[in-house]
Coordinates of C-alpha atoms in Angstrom, one line a residue:
M1 CA -51.5 -23.1 1.0
S2 CA -52.2 -20.6 3.7
I3 CA -52.7 -16.9 3.2
I4 CA -49.4 -16.1 4.9
Q5 CA -47.5 -18.5 2.6
K6 CA -49.2 -16.9 -0.5
V7 CA -48.2 -13.4 0.6
R8 CA -44.7 -14.5 1.4
K9 CA -44.4 -16.1 -2.0
Q10 CA -45.6 -12.9 -3.7
L11 CA -43.1 -10.8 -1.7
S12 CA -40.2 -13.2 -2.0
S13 CA -38.9 -11.4 -5.1
L14 CA -38.5 -8.2 -3.0
F15 CA -36.4 -9.9 -0.3
P16 CA -33.0 -9.8 -2.1
P17 CA -33.2 -6.1 -3.1
I18 CA -34.2 -5.3 0.5
K19 CA -31.3 -7.3 1.9
R20 CA -28.8 -5.6 -0.5
F21 CA -30.2 -2.2 0.4
L22 CA -29.8 -2.9 4.1
A23 CA -26.2 -4.2 3.6
W24 CA -25.4 -1.1 1.5
W25 CA -26.8 1.1 4.3
R26 CA -25.2 -0.6 7.3
Y27 CA -21.9 -1.8 6.1
D28 CA -18.9 -0.4 4.2
D29 CA -16.9 -2.6 2.0
Q30 CA -14.1 -3.8 4.3
E31 CA -11.3 -3.5 1.8
R32 CA -12.4 0.1 0.9
L33 CA -12.7 1.0 4.5
R34 CA -9.3 -0.4 5.3
N35 CA -7.7 1.5 2.4
K36 CA -9.4 4.7 3.6
V37 CA -8.2 4.2 7.2
I38 CA -4.6 3.6 6.0
E39 CA -4.8 6.7 3.6
I40 CA -5.9 8.9 6.5
W41 CA -3.2 7.5 8.8
I42 CA -0.5 8.0 6.2
R43 CA -1.7 11.5 5.5
S44 CA -1.6 12.4 9.2
A45 CA 2.0 11.0 9.4
Q46 CA 2.9 13.1 6.4
E47 CA 1.5 16.2 8.0
E48 CA 3.3 15.6 11.3
L49 CA 6.6 15.1 9.4
L50 CA 6.0 18.2 7.2
R51 CA 5.3 20.2 10.4
A52 CA 8.6 19.1 11.8
H53 CA 10.4 19.9 8.5
H54 CA 8.8 23.4 8.3
L55 CA 9.7 24.1 11.9
L56 CA 13.4 23.2 11.2
N57 CA 13.3 25.3 8.0
D58 CA 12.1 28.3 10.0
I59 CA 14.8 27.8 12.6
A60 CA 17.4 27.5 9.9
N61 CA 16.4 30.8 8.3
K62 CA 17.0 32.7 11.6
P63 CA 20.2 33.5 13.5
Y64 CA 20.8 31.0 16.2
Y65 CA 20.5 33.7 19.0
E66 CA 17.0 34.7 17.7
V67 CA 15.4 31.2 18.0
D68 CA 12.5 31.5 20.4
V69 CA 10.9 28.0 19.8
P70 CA 10.1 26.2 23.1
Q71 CA 12.5 23.4 24.0
N72 CA 9.8 20.8 24.3
T73 CA 8.7 21.5 20.7
I74 CA 12.3 21.1 19.4
D75 CA 12.6 17.9 21.5
W76 CA 9.5 16.6 19.7
V77 CA 10.9 17.4 16.3
V78 CA 14.3 15.8 17.0
R79 CA 12.7 12.7 18.5
S80 CA 10.4 12.2 15.6
I81 CA 13.2 12.4 13.0
A82 CA 15.4 10.1 15.1
H83 CA 12.5 7.6 15.4
Y84 CA 12.1 7.5 11.6
E85 CA 15.9 7.2 11.1
A86 CA 15.9 4.1 13.3
L87 CA 12.7 2.3 12.1
K88 CA 12.0 3.5 8.6
R89 CA 8.3 2.9 9.1
P90 CA 5.3 5.3 9.4
T91 CA 4.6 6.2 13.0
L92 CA 1.7 8.2 14.5
P93 CA 0.2 7.9 18.0
L94 CA -3.2 6.2 18.0
D95 CA -4.7 9.0 20.1
R96 CA -8.0 10.9 20.4
R97 CA -7.1 13.3 17.6
L98 CA -6.5 10.5 15.1
A99 CA -9.6 8.7 16.3
L100 CA -11.7 11.8 15.7
R101 CA -10.2 12.2 12.2
L102 CA -11.0 8.6 11.3
G103 CA -14.5 8.9 12.6
M104 CA -15.1 12.1 10.6
Q105 CA -13.6 10.8 7.3
A106 CA -13.3 7.0 7.1
P107 CA -17.0 6.0 7.4
A108 CA -19.4 6.6 4.5
L109 CA -21.1 10.0 4.1
R110 CA -24.6 8.4 4.5
R111 CA -23.6 7.1 8.0
R112 CA -22.3 10.4 9.2
L113 CA -25.5 12.1 8.0
L114 CA -27.5 9.5 10.0
W115 CA -25.4 10.3 13.1
L116 CA -26.0 14.0 12.7
L117 CA -29.8 13.6 12.3
S118 CA -29.9 11.2 15.3
G119 CA -27.9 13.7 17.3
F120 CA -30.4 16.5 16.4
A121 CA -33.3 14.3 17.4
F122 CA -31.6 13.4 20.7
A123 CA -31.0 17.1 21.4
V124 CA -34.6 18.0 20.7
I125 CA -35.9 15.3 23.0
T126 CA -33.5 16.3 25.7
T127 CA -34.4 19.9 25.6
F128 CA -38.1 19.0 25.6
I129 CA -37.7 16.8 28.7
L130 CA -35.7 19.5 30.5
G131 CA -38.3 22.1 29.6
L132 CA -41.1 20.0 31.1
F133 CA -39.4 19.7 34.5
T134 CA -37.4 23.0 34.7
D135 CA -37.5 26.5 33.5
F136 CA -35.4 25.5 30.5
P137 CA -36.6 27.2 27.3
L138 CA -38.4 24.7 25.0
F139 CA -36.8 24.1 21.6
H140 CA -34.2 26.8 21.9
W141 CA -31.7 26.6 19.0
F142 CA -28.5 27.2 21.1
P143 CA -28.8 24.1 23.5
I144 CA -30.0 22.0 20.6
A145 CA -27.0 22.9 18.6
I146 CA -24.6 22.3 21.5
L147 CA -26.1 18.8 22.3
T148 CA -26.2 17.9 18.6
G149 CA -22.5 18.7 18.2
L150 CA -21.6 16.8 21.5
F151 CA -23.5 13.7 20.3
F152 CA -21.9 13.8 16.9
Y153 CA -18.4 14.2 18.5
I154 CA -18.9 11.2 20.8
V155 CA -20.1 8.9 18.0
C156 CA -17.2 9.9 15.7
L157 CA -14.7 9.4 18.5
Y158 CA -16.1 6.0 19.3
T159 CA -16.1 4.9 15.7
G160 CA -12.5 6.1 15.2
Y161 CA -11.3 4.0 18.1
K162 CA -13.0 1.0 16.5
L163 CA -11.0 1.5 13.3
F164 CA -7.6 1.3 15.1
P165 CA -7.3 -2.5 14.5
F166 CA -6.8 -1.8 10.8
I167 CA -3.7 0.2 11.6
R168 CA -2.4 -2.2 14.2
S169 CA -2.6 -5.1 11.8
L170 CA -0.7 -3.1 9.2
T171 CA 2.1 -2.0 11.7
A172 CA 2.5 -5.7 12.6
D173 CA 3.6 -6.3 8.9
H174 CA 7.1 -4.6 8.9
T175 CA 7.6 -5.1 5.2
A176 CA 4.4 -3.4 4.3
C177 CA 5.1 -0.5 6.7
E178 CA 8.6 0.0 5.2
H179 CA 7.1 0.0 1.7
L180 CA 4.6 2.7 2.8
F181 CA 7.5 4.7 4.3
H182 CA 9.5 4.6 1.1
A183 CA 6.4 5.4 -1.0
Y184 CA 5.1 8.4 1.0
L185 CA 7.5 9.6 3.7
S186 CA 11.1 8.9 2.7
Q187 CA 11.6 12.0 0.7
I188 CA 10.2 14.3 3.4
F189 CA 12.2 12.5 6.0
Q190 CA 15.5 12.8 4.0
Q191 CA 15.0 16.5 3.6
A192 CA 14.2 17.0 7.3
N193 CA 17.1 14.8 8.4
A194 CA 19.6 16.6 6.2
L195 CA 18.3 19.9 7.5
L196 CA 18.6 18.7 11.1
H197 CA 22.3 17.9 10.7
S198 CA 23.1 20.9 8.6
R199 CA 25.8 23.4 9.6
N200 CA 23.3 26.2 10.5
L201 CA 21.2 24.1 12.9
K202 CA 24.3 22.8 14.7
K203 CA 24.8 26.3 16.1
V204 CA 21.3 26.3 17.7
P205 CA 21.7 25.4 21.5
Q206 CA 18.2 24.0 21.8
I207 CA 18.8 21.5 19.0
N208 CA 22.2 20.5 20.4
T209 CA 20.5 19.9 23.7
A210 CA 17.9 17.6 22.1
L211 CA 20.5 15.7 20.1
H212 CA 22.7 15.2 23.1
A213 CA 19.6 14.0 25.1
I214 CA 18.8 11.3 22.5
S215 CA 22.5 10.2 22.3
Y216 CA 22.6 9.9 26.1
Q217 CA 19.4 7.8 26.0
K218 CA 20.8 5.5 23.4
L219 CA 24.0 5.1 25.4
Q220 CA 22.0 4.4 28.6
R221 CA 19.9 1.8 26.8
G222 CA 23.1 0.1 25.6
S223 CA 24.6 0.1 29.1
V224 CA 21.4 -1.4 30.6
Q225 CA 21.4 -4.1 27.9
E226 CA 25.1 -4.9 28.5
S227 CA 24.6 -5.1 32.2
T228 CA 21.6 -7.4 31.7
N229 CA 23.7 -9.7 29.5
N230 CA 26.4 -9.8 32.2
T231 CA 23.8 -10.7 34.8
V232 CA 22.2 -13.5 32.8
T233 CA 25.7 -14.9 32.0
K234 CA 26.8 -14.9 35.6
E235 CA 23.5 -16.5 36.9
S236 CA 23.6 -19.2 34.2
K237 CA 27.3 -20.3 34.9
P238 CA 28.5 -22.2 38.0
V239 CA 30.5 -20.4 40.6
P240 CA 34.1 -20.0 39.3
D241 CA 37.3 -20.0 41.2
F242 CA 39.3 -16.8 42.1
K243 CA 41.2 -16.8 38.8
S244 CA 38.1 -17.0 36.7
Q245 CA 36.5 -14.3 38.8
S246 CA 39.3 -11.9 38.1
Q247 CA 39.1 -12.7 34.4
T248 CA 35.3 -12.1 34.4
L249 CA 35.9 -8.7 36.1
N250 CA 38.5 -7.6 33.5
H251 CA 36.6 -8.7 30.4
H252 CA 32.9 -8.1 29.6
Y253 CA 30.7 -10.8 28.1
Y254 CA 29.6 -10.2 24.5
P255 CA 27.6 -12.4 22.1
M256 CA 29.4 -15.1 20.1
K257 CA 32.6 -14.5 22.1
Q258 CA 34.1 -17.9 21.4
A259 CA 33.5 -17.6 17.7
W260 CA 35.1 -14.2 17.6
E261 CA 38.1 -15.3 19.6
R262 CA 38.7 -18.2 17.2
F263 CA 38.5 -15.7 14.2
L264 CA 40.9 -13.3 15.9
T265 CA 43.4 -16.1 16.7
E266 CA 43.2 -18.2 13.5
V267 CA 42.5 -15.6 10.8
L268 CA 43.9 -12.3 12.1
H269 CA 46.7 -14.1 14.1
L270 CA 46.4 -12.1 17.3
K271 CA 48.4 -13.7 20.1
D272 CA 46.5 -12.6 23.2
V273 CA 42.8 -12.2 22.4
S274 CA 42.0 -12.0 26.2
T275 CA 43.0 -8.3 26.2
V276 CA 40.6 -7.5 23.3
S277 CA 36.8 -7.1 23.6
P278 CA 34.4 -5.2 21.4
I279 CA 31.6 -2.8 22.2
H280 CA 28.3 -4.5 21.3
H281 CA 25.2 -2.5 20.1
D282 CA 21.9 -4.1 19.3
S283 CA 20.2 -2.3 16.4
G284 CA 17.1 -4.4 16.0
Q285 CA 17.5 -6.4 12.9
T286 CA 21.3 -6.2 13.1
E287 CA 23.9 -6.0 15.8
V288 CA 27.2 -4.1 15.6
F289 CA 30.5 -5.2 17.1
I290 CA 32.9 -2.2 17.5
W291 CA 36.5 -3.3 17.5
D292 CA 39.5 -1.1 18.3
I293 CA 42.6 -3.1 17.3
P294 CA 45.3 -0.6 15.9
S295 CA 47.5 -3.5 14.6
V296 CA 44.7 -4.7 12.2
A297 CA 44.2 -2.6 9.2
F298 CA 40.6 -2.0 7.9
T299 CA 41.4 -3.7 4.6
R300 CA 42.0 -7.0 6.5
W301 CA 38.5 -6.9 7.9
E302 CA 37.0 -6.3 4.4
E303 CA 39.1 -9.1 2.9
N304 CA 37.9 -11.6 5.4
I305 CA 34.1 -11.0 5.2
T306 CA 33.5 -14.6 4.1
R307 CA 35.7 -15.9 7.0
I308 CA 33.7 -13.8 9.5
E309 CA 30.5 -15.3 8.2
A310 CA 32.0 -18.8 8.4
Y311 CA 33.0 -18.4 12.0
L312 CA 29.9 -16.6 13.2
K313 CA 27.4 -18.6 11.1
K314 CA 25.6 -15.4 10.3
P315 CA 25.7 -13.0 7.3
V316 CA 27.7 -9.8 7.5
F317 CA 25.5 -6.8 6.7
F318 CA 28.3 -4.2 6.4
I319 CA 31.8 -3.3 7.8
H320 CA 32.0 0.3 8.8
R321 CA 35.3 2.3 8.8
D322 CA 35.9 4.6 11.8
Y323 CA 32.5 3.6 13.3
D324 CA 33.0 5.0 16.8
G325 CA 36.2 7.1 16.3
I326 CA 39.2 7.0 14.0
G327 CA 40.7 3.6 13.8
T328 CA 37.6 1.7 15.0
V329 CA 35.8 -0.9 12.9
G330 CA 32.1 -1.6 13.2
V331 CA 31.2 -5.1 12.0
E332 CA 27.5 -5.2 11.5
I333 CA 26.0 -8.7 11.6
A334 CA 22.5 -9.6 10.5
K335 CA 20.6 -11.5 13.2
Q336 CA 18.6 -13.6 10.8
P337 CA 19.4 -14.9 7.3
L338 CA 17.5 -13.6 4.3
P339 CA 14.3 -15.6 3.5
K340 CA 14.4 -18.5 1.2
E341 CA 12.0 -16.9 -1.2
I342 CA 9.9 -13.7 -1.4
H343 CA 7.1 -13.2 -3.9
F344 CA 6.7 -10.1 -6.0
Q345 CA 3.1 -9.5 -5.0
N346 CA 3.9 -9.7 -1.2
V347 CA 6.7 -7.1 -1.5
I348 CA 5.9 -4.6 -4.2
N349 CA 2.6 -2.8 -4.6
L350 CA 2.5 -1.4 -8.2
H351 CA -0.1 1.2 -7.2
A352 CA 2.1 2.5 -4.4
V353 CA 5.2 2.3 -6.7
A354 CA 3.5 4.8 -9.1
Q355 CA 3.9 7.4 -6.4
M356 CA 7.7 7.0 -6.3
P357 CA 8.8 8.8 -9.5
E358 CA 12.5 8.6 -8.8
S359 CA 13.3 5.1 -7.5
V360 CA 12.4 1.5 -7.8
I361 CA 12.5 -1.3 -5.2
V362 CA 15.2 -3.8 -6.1
G363 CA 14.9 -6.3 -3.2
V364 CA 15.0 -6.8 0.5
N365 CA 18.0 -7.0 2.8
S366 CA 18.2 -7.6 6.6
K367 CA 16.9 -4.1 7.4
G368 CA 14.1 -3.9 4.8
M369 CA 13.5 -2.6 1.3
V370 CA 16.4 -1.7 -0.9
T371 CA 15.7 1.0 -3.6
W372 CA 17.6 2.3 -6.6
N373 CA 17.3 6.0 -7.2
Y374 CA 17.9 6.3 -11.0
R375 CA 17.8 10.1 -10.9
K376 CA 21.0 10.0 -8.8
I377 CA 22.5 6.8 -10.2
P378 CA 21.3 6.8 -13.8
H379 CA 22.6 3.6 -15.3
G380 CA 22.6 0.0 -14.1
I381 CA 23.6 -3.5 -14.8
V382 CA 21.9 -6.8 -13.8
A383 CA 24.1 -9.9 -14.1
G384 CA 24.2 -13.4 -12.9
T385 CA 24.9 -16.9 -14.1
T386 CA 22.1 -19.4 -15.1
G387 CA 19.6 -19.8 -12.3
A388 CA 20.7 -16.7 -10.4
G389 CA 17.5 -14.9 -11.0
K390 CA 18.7 -12.3 -13.4
S391 CA 15.5 -12.2 -15.4
T392 CA 13.4 -12.0 -12.2
A393 CA 15.3 -9.0 -11.0
L394 CA 15.0 -7.4 -14.4
Y395 CA 11.2 -8.1 -14.6
S396 CA 10.6 -6.5 -11.2
I397 CA 12.5 -3.3 -12.2
I398 CA 10.7 -3.0 -15.6
L399 CA 7.2 -3.4 -14.1
Q400 CA 7.9 -0.6 -11.7
L401 CA 9.3 1.7 -14.4
Q402 CA 6.3 1.0 -16.5
R403 CA 3.8 1.9 -13.7
Q404 CA 5.7 5.2 -13.1
N405 CA 4.9 6.3 -16.7
H406 CA 8.4 6.0 -17.9
L407 CA 9.3 4.7 -21.4
P408 CA 11.4 1.5 -21.5
M409 CA 12.8 0.6 -24.9
F410 CA 13.8 -3.0 -25.3
I411 CA 16.7 -4.7 -27.2
D412 CA 16.2 -8.5 -27.2
L413 CA 18.7 -10.1 -29.6
K414 CA 17.4 -13.6 -28.9
G415 CA 14.7 -13.1 -31.5
G416 CA 12.2 -11.5 -29.0
V417 CA 11.9 -14.6 -26.9
S418 CA 11.9 -12.6 -23.6
F419 CA 10.3 -9.3 -24.6
G420 CA 8.7 -9.8 -28.0
F421 CA 5.2 -9.3 -26.5
V422 CA 5.9 -5.7 -25.3
E423 CA 5.1 -4.4 -28.8
D424 CA 1.4 -5.3 -28.1
A425 CA 1.4 -2.7 -25.3
G426 CA 2.9 0.0 -27.6
Y427 CA 6.6 -0.2 -26.4
P428 CA 9.5 -0.2 -28.9
I429 CA 11.6 -3.3 -29.3
A430 CA 14.6 -4.3 -31.4
T431 CA 15.2 -8.0 -32.1
T432 CA 18.1 -7.7 -34.6
K433 CA 21.5 -6.0 -34.3
E434 CA 20.6 -3.5 -37.1
A435 CA 17.4 -2.5 -35.4
A436 CA 19.2 -2.3 -32.1
L437 CA 21.8 0.0 -33.6
E438 CA 19.0 2.3 -34.9
L439 CA 17.3 2.3 -31.5
V440 CA 20.6 3.2 -29.7
K441 CA 21.4 5.9 -32.2
S442 CA 17.9 7.5 -31.7
A443 CA 18.5 7.4 -27.9
A444 CA 21.8 9.2 -28.4
Q445 CA 20.2 11.8 -30.6
E446 CA 17.5 12.2 -27.9
V447 CA 20.3 13.0 -25.4
E448 CA 21.7 15.7 -27.7
R449 CA 18.3 17.1 -28.5
R450 CA 17.3 17.3 -24.8
E451 CA 20.6 18.9 -23.9
Q452 CA 19.9 21.6 -26.5
L453 CA 16.4 22.2 -25.1
L454 CA 17.7 22.6 -21.6
K455 CA 20.2 25.2 -22.8
E456 CA 17.5 27.1 -24.7
W457 CA 15.3 27.3 -21.7
G458 CA 18.2 28.1 -19.4
V459 CA 17.1 25.6 -16.7
S460 CA 19.3 23.5 -14.5
P461 CA 20.5 20.2 -16.1
D462 CA 17.6 18.2 -14.9
I463 CA 14.7 17.0 -17.1
A464 CA 12.3 17.0 -14.2
V465 CA 12.9 20.7 -13.7
Y466 CA 12.4 21.3 -17.4
N467 CA 9.1 19.4 -17.4
E468 CA 7.8 21.3 -14.3
M469 CA 8.8 24.7 -15.7
T470 CA 7.6 24.2 -19.3
G471 CA 4.6 21.9 -18.7
A472 CA 6.1 19.4 -21.2
N473 CA 5.9 15.7 -20.7
L474 CA 9.3 14.4 -21.7
P475 CA 9.4 10.8 -20.4
E476 CA 12.4 9.1 -18.7
L477 CA 13.8 6.7 -21.3
F478 CA 15.4 3.4 -20.3
V479 CA 17.3 1.4 -23.0
V480 CA 16.9 -2.2 -21.7
F481 CA 19.4 -4.8 -23.1
D482 CA 18.3 -8.3 -22.4
E483 CA 21.7 -9.9 -23.3
F484 CA 24.3 -7.2 -23.8
A485 CA 27.1 -9.7 -24.7
Q486 CA 25.3 -10.5 -28.0
F487 CA 25.3 -6.8 -29.0
T488 CA 29.1 -6.4 -28.2
D489 CA 30.1 -9.4 -30.4
K490 CA 32.2 -8.3 -33.3
W491 CA 30.0 -7.0 -36.1
Q492 CA 29.9 -4.1 -38.6
G493 CA 28.0 -1.6 -36.4
L494 CA 29.6 -2.4 -33.1
E495 CA 31.9 0.7 -33.1
E496 CA 29.2 3.1 -33.9
G497 CA 26.8 1.5 -31.4
M498 CA 29.4 1.6 -28.6
S499 CA 30.1 5.3 -29.2
C500 CA 26.4 6.1 -28.9
L501 CA 26.2 4.1 -25.7
K502 CA 29.2 5.9 -24.3
A503 CA 27.5 9.2 -25.0
I504 CA 24.3 8.1 -23.3
A505 CA 26.3 6.8 -20.3
A506 CA 28.2 10.1 -20.0
K507 CA 25.4 12.6 -20.5
G508 CA 22.2 10.7 -20.0
R509 CA 21.7 11.5 -16.3
S510 CA 20.5 15.1 -16.6
N511 CA 18.6 14.4 -19.8
G512 CA 16.5 11.5 -18.4
V513 CA 18.0 8.8 -20.7
H514 CA 19.2 5.7 -18.9
L515 CA 20.8 2.3 -19.6
L516 CA 19.7 -0.9 -18.0
I517 CA 22.0 -3.7 -19.1
A518 CA 21.5 -7.4 -18.4
T519 CA 24.2 -10.0 -19.1
Q520 CA 25.0 -13.5 -18.0
R521 CA 28.8 -13.5 -17.9
P522 CA 30.4 -10.0 -17.6
S523 CA 33.7 -9.8 -19.4
Q524 CA 36.0 -7.0 -20.7
E525 CA 34.8 -7.8 -24.2
S526 CA 31.1 -7.8 -23.3
L527 CA 31.1 -4.6 -21.2
G528 CA 33.4 -2.5 -23.3
S529 CA 36.0 0.0 -22.0
T530 CA 36.7 0.9 -18.3
D531 CA 35.3 4.4 -18.9
F532 CA 31.9 2.9 -20.0
R533 CA 31.8 0.6 -17.0
S534 CA 32.6 3.3 -14.5
N535 CA 29.5 5.3 -15.6
I536 CA 27.2 2.3 -14.8
S537 CA 27.2 2.7 -11.0
F538 CA 24.1 0.7 -10.1
R539 CA 25.1 -3.0 -9.9
C540 CA 22.8 -5.9 -9.1
I541 CA 25.1 -8.9 -9.4
G542 CA 24.1 -12.5 -8.7
R543 CA 26.2 -15.6 -8.5
M544 CA 29.3 -15.6 -10.7
D545 CA 31.1 -18.7 -12.0
S546 CA 34.6 -17.2 -11.7
Q547 CA 36.6 -14.8 -9.7
T548 CA 37.3 -12.9 -12.9
S549 CA 33.7 -12.3 -13.8
S550 CA 33.0 -11.1 -10.2
Q551 CA 36.0 -8.8 -10.4
I552 CA 34.7 -7.2 -13.6
A553 CA 31.1 -6.9 -12.4
L554 CA 31.8 -5.6 -8.9
G555 CA 35.5 -4.8 -8.6
N556 CA 36.0 -7.6 -6.1
G557 CA 35.3 -11.3 -5.7
A558 CA 32.2 -11.0 -3.6
A559 CA 29.8 -12.4 -6.2
F560 CA 31.9 -15.5 -6.4
E561 CA 33.1 -15.9 -2.8
R562 CA 30.1 -14.7 -0.7
L563 CA 27.2 -16.1 -2.7
P564 CA 26.7 -19.9 -2.2
S565 CA 27.5 -22.4 -4.9
T566 CA 24.1 -24.0 -4.5
D567 CA 20.6 -22.5 -3.7
Y568 CA 21.8 -19.0 -4.9
A569 CA 18.6 -18.2 -6.8
G570 CA 17.4 -14.7 -6.0
L571 CA 20.5 -13.7 -4.0
F572 CA 22.3 -10.7 -5.3
I573 CA 25.0 -8.2 -4.2
V574 CA 24.0 -4.6 -5.0
R575 CA 25.9 -1.4 -5.3
G576 CA 24.6 2.1 -6.0
T577 CA 21.4 1.8 -3.9
D578 CA 20.3 3.3 -0.6
A579 CA 21.8 0.2 1.2
P580 CA 25.5 0.0 2.1
T581 CA 27.9 -0.8 -0.7
D582 CA 28.0 -4.5 -1.7
S583 CA 24.9 -5.4 0.4
L584 CA 23.4 -8.9 0.2
I585 CA 19.8 -8.8 -0.9
K586 CA 17.0 -11.1 -2.0
V587 CA 15.1 -10.1 -5.1
P588 CA 11.3 -10.8 -5.3
F589 CA 10.3 -13.7 -7.5
I590 CA 7.9 -13.3 -10.4
N591 CA 7.5 -15.9 -13.2
D592 CA 7.4 -15.2 -16.9
M593 CA 3.6 -15.5 -17.3
D594 CA 2.8 -13.2 -14.4
F595 CA 5.2 -10.6 -15.7
R596 CA 3.7 -10.8 -19.2
R597 CA 0.2 -10.5 -17.7
L598 CA 1.0 -7.5 -15.5
F599 CA 3.0 -5.8 -18.3
L600 CA 0.2 -6.1 -20.8
E601 CA -2.4 -4.6 -18.4
Y602 CA -0.8 -1.2 -18.8
R603 CA -0.4 0.5 -22.2
N604 CA 2.4 2.8 -23.1
P605 CA 1.2 6.4 -22.3
H606 CA 3.9 7.8 -24.6
E607 CA 3.0 5.8 -27.6
G608 CA 3.2 8.8 -30.0
Y609 CA 6.6 9.8 -28.8
K610 CA 9.3 9.7 -31.5
V611 CA 12.7 9.2 -29.8
G612 CA 15.4 11.5 -31.3
R613 CA 13.0 13.0 -33.9
N614 CA 10.2 14.4 -31.8
I615 CA 10.1 18.1 -32.6
G616 CA 6.4 18.1 -33.6
Y617 CA 5.4 16.3 -30.5
L618 CA 7.1 18.8 -28.3
A619 CA 5.8 21.8 -30.2
S620 CA 2.2 20.8 -29.4
Q621 CA 2.9 20.5 -25.7
Q622 CA 5.0 23.5 -24.8
E623 CA 5.3 27.3 -25.4
V624 CA 7.9 29.1 -27.4
P625 CA 10.8 30.0 -25.1
R626 CA 10.8 33.6 -24.0
N627 CA 12.9 35.9 -21.9
Y628 CA 11.4 36.1 -18.5
N629 CA 13.5 39.1 -17.6
D630 CA 11.1 41.2 -19.7
I631 CA 8.5 40.7 -17.0
F632 CA 10.6 42.6 -14.5

């Protein structure tokens, strides 16, 4: 063995640590770097949107004749809000400012320190060379500082531009972008959009000018697209005779014209469809056909949704009343059908969901995510026949509520088959009717107790305001029924249990106590009185076996007529969400084992909370109420 081989053998144990050190020094973990880049990008988008909101707020607090904001600034604000309203995705220009921000923040601290030291060395060498050949002062602090800062700026800018592919890959995934929008930007956008269309700002001439400019641009784009469609149609068809030319001049081409004409003739029984043509708008994922037919009532369009889908071979997204003026009907058609299957982990990020304390993602429709805001719509029902995916929809909602630090309480009258394991994570569960009655009674007592607390503190009827004002940590409670029909079967405690549930349904919204009911076959007996059902406004209804069940669950036959008789798993019709009423959605799929694993990863943060009898718990977390008028 040679001397070199002996030395190499002796030093071989040092090679792995040296390699790890070099890897640690040179490279950041790609996943961590990607998350940091996205975090900085989202934060920048938040700041841009907040800036627009603050500017609108300042304008709203001034008389309209005192607004001195430049028109180009107001145009930027209105364009930004209109862009978010159309896309519902984070947007931020990938410019030099963002590149510098990424270069300054995204890479590791050790690398930025190395850049700074290299810049200082480069500046010293440069000043030394200049001093040798010119009268430039040697090692003067001012030029060294200037050159160091310039070098550091150039390196940070170059590195920031190299990180743009992370953002471009994310923006290519529309579903992930919409999820980030709902998690971080939707609340700010809704406030800014409401402020932009408020009564005070409508009086400001600069804002009216910007809004009219955007409306004109949309109209111009629509006209260009319509003329393009006409040109393509004329070029593709053979030269017609004189009669055909006169008909072409009188009637514009629009997509699916033959299918629409058959529908108008055979279903709406119009005699001369050649005199009727819609205005067509392309909205991206959907397209809108605006009809102005005074002889056809709006209810006839609603009643024939299934017929429209059958003739056009495409799903109806929504039918708008008075879409472009009184009497007009906007039939919005989805361009593509919903996906066959979507998986929970591809749609819902539980870490991001934790930042959405007021809503949960229910599913996906033709335009993106569909969310349920349980602060506005407090109670819900999930229903569907066997194989519809009722349990999957319920699992998805429960996991999101758990990660948002709320307190679900389970009633599983099938002996705990579905939710018996939740007790291992510290969550209450009732598996018998007697235990379910006790749990429902304690929830009703909690409503009364919280109502009294809000009165004593004199705060608005909102538990979130109470928590913020007092520093308390009263959780949002969700009474989850796995099969509600078994609880409403005739038994000794049914009357008392239903009276408690009616009290929760009537007064639970402001007190943070919610009902989430799951049932397989809704009926008048299983859902109680009409008053009780009217308070459960969020509906997520899958395939129903009969017209009667659909009528009870939704108030119409859509769950029986619109949903297919086969391959209906995961398809639901929702009401009480941010999507239009009775929208068709696809809920994310998650199996029982994955649900159990994810649920048990997170222990109940309110394990010591005694529902309905929790005076001692509250006394340790909040001050004694006092009269704040004494301060003044």
